[in-house]
Coordinates of C-alpha atoms in Angstrom, one line a residue:
M2 CA -19.4 -10.5 -0.4
Q3 CA -17.5 -8.9 2.1
G4 CA -13.8 -7.6 2.7
I5 CA -11.7 -7.7 5.6
V6 CA -11.5 -3.6 6.0
T7 CA -8.0 -2.5 8.6
K8 CA -9.8 1.4 8.4
I9 CA -10.8 3.7 6.4
I10 CA -9.0 7.3 6.2
P11 CA -11.9 9.8 5.1
F12 CA -9.5 12.7 3.8
S13 CA -5.9 11.6 2.3
S14 CA -3.7 13.9 -0.4
V15 CA -0.9 10.9 -0.4
D16 CA -3.1 8.1 -1.6
G17 CA -3.5 9.3 -5.2
P18 CA -3.9 12.4 -6.8
G19 CA -6.3 15.1 -5.7
N20 CA -8.2 14.3 -2.1
R21 CA -9.4 11.2 -1.6
T22 CA -11.2 8.7 1.1
A23 CA -8.5 5.3 1.2
I24 CA -9.7 1.8 2.2
F25 CA -7.3 -0.4 3.8
L26 CA -7.2 -3.9 3.7
Q27 CA -6.4 -6.5 5.9
G28 CA -3.1 -9.1 5.0
C29 CA -0.4 -9.1 3.4
N30 CA 1.3 -11.6 1.5
I31 CA 5.1 -10.4 1.8
N32 CA 7.2 -9.4 4.5
C33 CA 8.9 -5.7 4.1
K34 CA 11.2 -5.0 7.1
Y35 CA 11.0 -1.2 6.7
C36 CA 6.5 -2.1 6.8
H37 CA 5.4 1.2 9.0
N38 CA 2.2 -0.5 9.1
P39 CA 2.8 -4.1 10.4
E40 CA -0.6 -4.8 12.0
T41 CA -2.0 -5.0 8.6
R42 CA 0.0 -8.2 7.6
K43 CA -2.6 -11.0 9.1
Q44 CA -5.6 -12.0 10.0
C45 CA -6.1 -11.7 14.3
I46 CA -6.2 -15.3 15.3
N47 CA -8.1 -13.9 18.4
C48 CA -5.5 -15.3 21.0
G49 CA -6.9 -12.2 23.3
V50 CA -3.4 -10.7 24.4
C51 CA -4.7 -7.4 23.2
V52 CA -8.0 -7.7 25.5
E53 CA -5.3 -8.1 28.7
H54 CA -4.0 -5.0 27.7
C55 CA -6.4 -2.7 26.6
P56 CA -6.3 -0.1 29.3
E57 CA -9.8 1.2 28.0
K58 CA -11.6 -1.7 28.5
A59 CA -12.3 -1.0 24.2
L60 CA -11.7 -5.0 23.5
S61 CA -13.7 -8.2 25.0
F62 CA -14.1 -11.9 24.2
E63 CA -17.7 -12.4 23.2
E64 CA -18.5 -16.2 21.8
G65 CA -14.4 -16.8 21.8
K66 CA -13.9 -13.8 19.2
V67 CA -12.1 -10.3 20.0
S68 CA -14.8 -8.0 20.1
F69 CA -13.6 -4.1 19.3
D70 CA -15.9 -1.0 20.8
A71 CA -14.9 2.5 18.6
S72 CA -16.4 4.2 21.2
K73 CA -14.0 3.7 24.1
C74 CA -11.0 3.9 21.9
I75 CA -8.6 5.8 22.1
S76 CA -6.2 5.4 19.8
C77 CA -3.3 4.5 21.7
D78 CA -2.5 1.2 19.3
T79 CA -1.5 -0.6 23.1
C80 CA -3.2 -3.7 21.0
I81 CA -1.0 -3.2 18.1
K82 CA 2.6 -2.9 20.0
V83 CA 1.3 -6.2 22.3
C84 CA 0.1 -8.4 19.1
P85 CA 2.2 -10.9 18.3
N86 CA 0.2 -11.8 15.3
D87 CA 1.0 -8.2 13.2
S88 CA -2.6 -7.8 13.5
T89 CA -5.2 -6.1 14.4
P90 CA -8.6 -6.6 16.3
K91 CA -9.7 -3.1 14.9
S92 CA -10.3 -5.0 11.4
K93 CA -14.1 -5.7 11.2
Y94 CA -15.9 -7.7 7.4
M95 CA -17.4 -4.9 5.9
T96 CA -19.2 -5.3 2.6
A97 CA -19.1 -3.2 -0.6
E98 CA -22.1 -1.3 0.3
E99 CA -21.2 -0.8 3.9
V100 CA -17.8 0.6 2.8
M101 CA -19.5 3.2 0.4
S102 CA -22.0 4.6 2.8
V103 CA -18.5 5.8 5.4
V104 CA -17.6 6.7 1.4
K105 CA -20.6 8.6 0.3
K106 CA -20.1 11.3 3.7
Q107 CA -17.0 12.9 1.7
I108 CA -18.7 13.6 -1.3
P109 CA -18.7 16.3 -2.7
F110 CA -15.0 16.7 -1.2
I111 CA -12.9 14.0 -2.6
R112 CA -12.0 13.6 -6.2
G113 CA -12.3 9.6 -5.6
I114 CA -11.2 6.1 -3.7
T115 CA -7.8 4.6 -3.4
V116 CA -8.1 0.6 -1.8
S117 CA -4.6 -0.2 -0.1
G118 CA -3.6 -2.7 2.6
G119 CA -1.9 -5.0 3.6
E120 CA -2.1 -5.9 0.1
C121 CA -5.3 -5.1 -1.3
M122 CA -5.3 -7.2 -4.4
L123 CA -5.7 -10.6 -2.1
Q124 CA -9.4 -9.2 -2.2
P125 CA -9.7 -8.8 -5.9
D126 CA -13.4 -9.5 -6.3
F127 CA -14.3 -7.1 -3.2
I128 CA -12.4 -4.4 -4.4
K129 CA -13.9 -4.5 -8.2
E130 CA -17.5 -4.7 -6.4
L131 CA -16.3 -1.4 -4.5
F132 CA -15.4 0.1 -8.0
I133 CA -18.4 -0.4 -9.8
L134 CA -20.8 1.4 -6.7
A135 CA -17.6 4.1 -6.8
K136 CA -18.4 4.5 -10.2
K137 CA -21.5 4.8 -9.9
E138 CA -21.0 8.1 -7.7
N139 CA -18.7 9.6 -10.4
L140 CA -15.5 8.7 -8.2
G141 CA -12.2 8.2 -9.1
T142 CA -10.8 4.1 -8.4
L143 CA -7.3 3.3 -7.5
I144 CA -5.4 0.4 -6.2
D145 CA -2.1 0.3 -4.3
S146 CA -0.3 -2.3 -5.1
N147 CA 2.7 -4.0 -4.1
G148 CA 2.5 -6.0 -7.2
T149 CA 2.6 -9.6 -6.3
I150 CA -0.6 -10.4 -7.8
D151 CA -0.7 -10.8 -11.4
F152 CA -3.3 -8.1 -13.0
R153 CA -3.5 -10.0 -16.2
E154 CA -5.9 -12.7 -14.3
Y155 CA -8.4 -9.3 -13.5
P156 CA -9.2 -7.4 -16.4
E157 CA -13.2 -6.8 -14.9
L158 CA -11.2 -5.2 -12.2
L159 CA -8.8 -2.9 -14.4
A160 CA -11.7 -2.4 -16.6
V161 CA -13.5 -0.3 -13.2
S162 CA -9.7 1.0 -12.7
D163 CA -8.3 4.2 -12.9
G164 CA -5.1 2.8 -12.6
V165 CA -2.6 1.2 -10.2
M166 CA -0.1 3.1 -7.6
L167 CA 2.8 0.3 -7.7
D168 CA 6.0 -0.2 -4.8
I169 CA 8.7 -1.7 -6.7
K170 CA 10.5 -2.5 -3.3
A171 CA 14.0 -2.9 -5.1
F172 CA 14.4 -3.4 -8.6
F173 CA 16.8 -6.7 -8.3
N174 CA 15.8 -9.8 -7.3
E175 CA 18.4 -10.2 -4.5
D176 CA 18.2 -7.1 -2.9
H177 CA 13.9 -7.1 -3.5
R178 CA 14.1 -10.9 -1.1
N179 CA 16.3 -9.4 0.8
V180 CA 13.5 -6.5 1.8
T181 CA 11.0 -8.4 1.4
G182 CA 11.7 -12.0 1.9
A183 CA 9.6 -12.3 -1.7
D184 CA 10.9 -12.7 -5.5
N185 CA 10.3 -9.4 -7.8
Y186 CA 9.5 -11.1 -11.2
K187 CA 6.1 -10.6 -11.1
I188 CA 6.1 -7.2 -9.8
L189 CA 7.9 -6.3 -13.2
E190 CA 5.9 -8.1 -15.7
N191 CA 2.9 -6.2 -13.7
A192 CA 5.0 -2.6 -14.1
Q193 CA 5.3 -3.9 -17.9
Y194 CA 1.8 -5.2 -18.5
L195 CA 0.1 -2.1 -16.9
G196 CA 2.5 0.4 -18.5
E197 CA 1.5 -0.8 -22.0
N198 CA -2.0 -0.7 -20.9
S199 CA -1.9 2.5 -19.6
K200 CA -2.6 1.8 -16.4
L201 CA 0.4 2.2 -14.6
C202 CA -0.6 6.0 -12.7
E203 CA 2.4 5.9 -10.0
V204 CA 5.8 3.8 -8.8
R205 CA 7.3 4.3 -5.4
A206 CA 10.7 3.3 -4.1
V207 CA 11.1 3.3 -0.5
I208 CA 15.0 4.0 0.0
A209 CA 16.2 2.7 2.7
P210 CA 20.0 2.5 2.5
D211 CA 21.2 -0.1 5.0
L212 CA 19.4 -2.4 3.1
Y213 CA 20.5 -2.0 -0.6
D214 CA 22.4 0.5 -3.1
P215 CA 19.5 2.9 -3.6
I216 CA 21.6 4.8 -6.3
K217 CA 22.4 1.2 -8.4
N218 CA 18.6 0.4 -8.1
L219 CA 16.8 3.5 -9.2
K220 CA 19.0 3.8 -12.1
A221 CA 18.0 0.3 -13.2
M222 CA 14.4 0.7 -12.5
G223 CA 14.1 4.3 -14.0
E224 CA 16.0 2.3 -17.3
F225 CA 13.1 -0.3 -17.0
L226 CA 10.6 1.9 -16.6
I227 CA 11.1 4.9 -19.6
P228 CA 10.0 3.2 -22.1
L229 CA 6.7 2.8 -20.5
Y230 CA 7.1 6.5 -19.6
R231 CA 7.3 7.4 -22.8
I232 CA 3.9 5.3 -23.8
N233 CA 1.7 7.2 -20.9
P234 CA 3.5 9.3 -18.5
F235 CA 2.9 8.8 -14.6
R236 CA 4.2 9.5 -11.1
I237 CA 7.7 8.7 -9.5
K238 CA 7.7 8.4 -5.7
I239 CA 10.5 8.8 -3.7
I240 CA 10.1 7.5 0.1
A241 CA 12.7 8.0 2.6
Y242 CA 12.8 5.1 4.9
R243 CA 12.2 6.7 8.4
P244 CA 11.4 4.1 11.8
M245 CA 7.8 5.2 12.6
G246 CA 5.4 2.5 13.2
V247 CA 8.6 -0.7 12.1
R248 CA 8.6 -3.6 13.9
K249 CA 11.6 -3.1 17.0
E250 CA 14.2 -4.9 15.4
Y251 CA 14.0 -2.7 11.8
S252 CA 13.6 0.8 14.4
S253 CA 17.0 1.5 14.4
M254 CA 18.4 1.2 10.1
R255 CA 20.0 4.6 8.7
V256 CA 17.1 7.5 7.5
P257 CA 18.4 8.8 4.0
T258 CA 19.6 12.4 3.5
K259 CA 17.6 15.6 1.9
E260 CA 20.8 15.0 -0.4
E261 CA 20.6 11.2 -1.2
L262 CA 17.0 12.0 -2.6
E263 CA 17.8 14.9 -4.2
K264 CA 20.6 13.0 -6.3
L265 CA 17.7 10.2 -6.8
K266 CA 15.7 12.5 -8.1
N267 CA 18.5 14.2 -10.3
I268 CA 18.9 10.5 -11.7
L269 CA 15.8 9.6 -12.6
S270 CA 15.1 13.3 -14.3
D271 CA 17.9 13.7 -16.2
M272 CA 16.4 9.8 -17.8
G273 CA 13.3 12.2 -18.3
F274 CA 11.1 11.7 -16.2
E275 CA 9.3 14.8 -15.2
E276 CA 7.1 14.7 -11.8
I277 CA 9.0 12.8 -9.3
I278 CA 7.8 13.4 -5.8
I279 CA 10.5 13.2 -2.8
I280 CA 8.5 12.1 0.6

């Protein structure tokens, strides 16, 4: 079995507790307006636009497909900037064993691995195979998900997962559709299911004031989550929208102030949440 891997970050302190290796899988099923890595949304269609623009000739055509030579790449991201398909020519098919061979280089300096995306739950069988190998190395395993895929259908995957880091883009469905183009019913169902089964380890909300009312949404989200928090505490991350890496048409949205973020943190703190992190 192979997965479509966008990139592997050897050491990350923001993708779960402790130092971790983060594996990003290619492909996503929603369209967040503030997406900071839109190049992970779709698979490469080998159109060749990036080949023409690569200043270091790290890209070429081989048998009708774009080929990437990492030894020539200077990480200028020109290929990503010119791609008309929200993709990257740098993604590649890898087996779980190949990914673990990269992960093992970091042992014993990491606490575990986190699989993200794109939306990694579009490749659940690959994640399960990878997590089984990680557990053999005594590594922690976390899933970073937008919550649109029903976790109840993957009990074997959850059995080898320490937990899920779940995005709640907006609590109210109308706002969620404005942010992502998709409903959030399944996301809230997943939050309920994961929380009741002590598999919810983190909930994240990106604060983009131009897209919805943050106070109204955070209050409702907190009221929904607090009963689950009492079952098994989890961390909440309040993440400020920033224009870095976003598509040009969404780069001028307002960045929330530090005072606004602190007010949201206080709202959740007053409800009883203890581990609240502002990013």
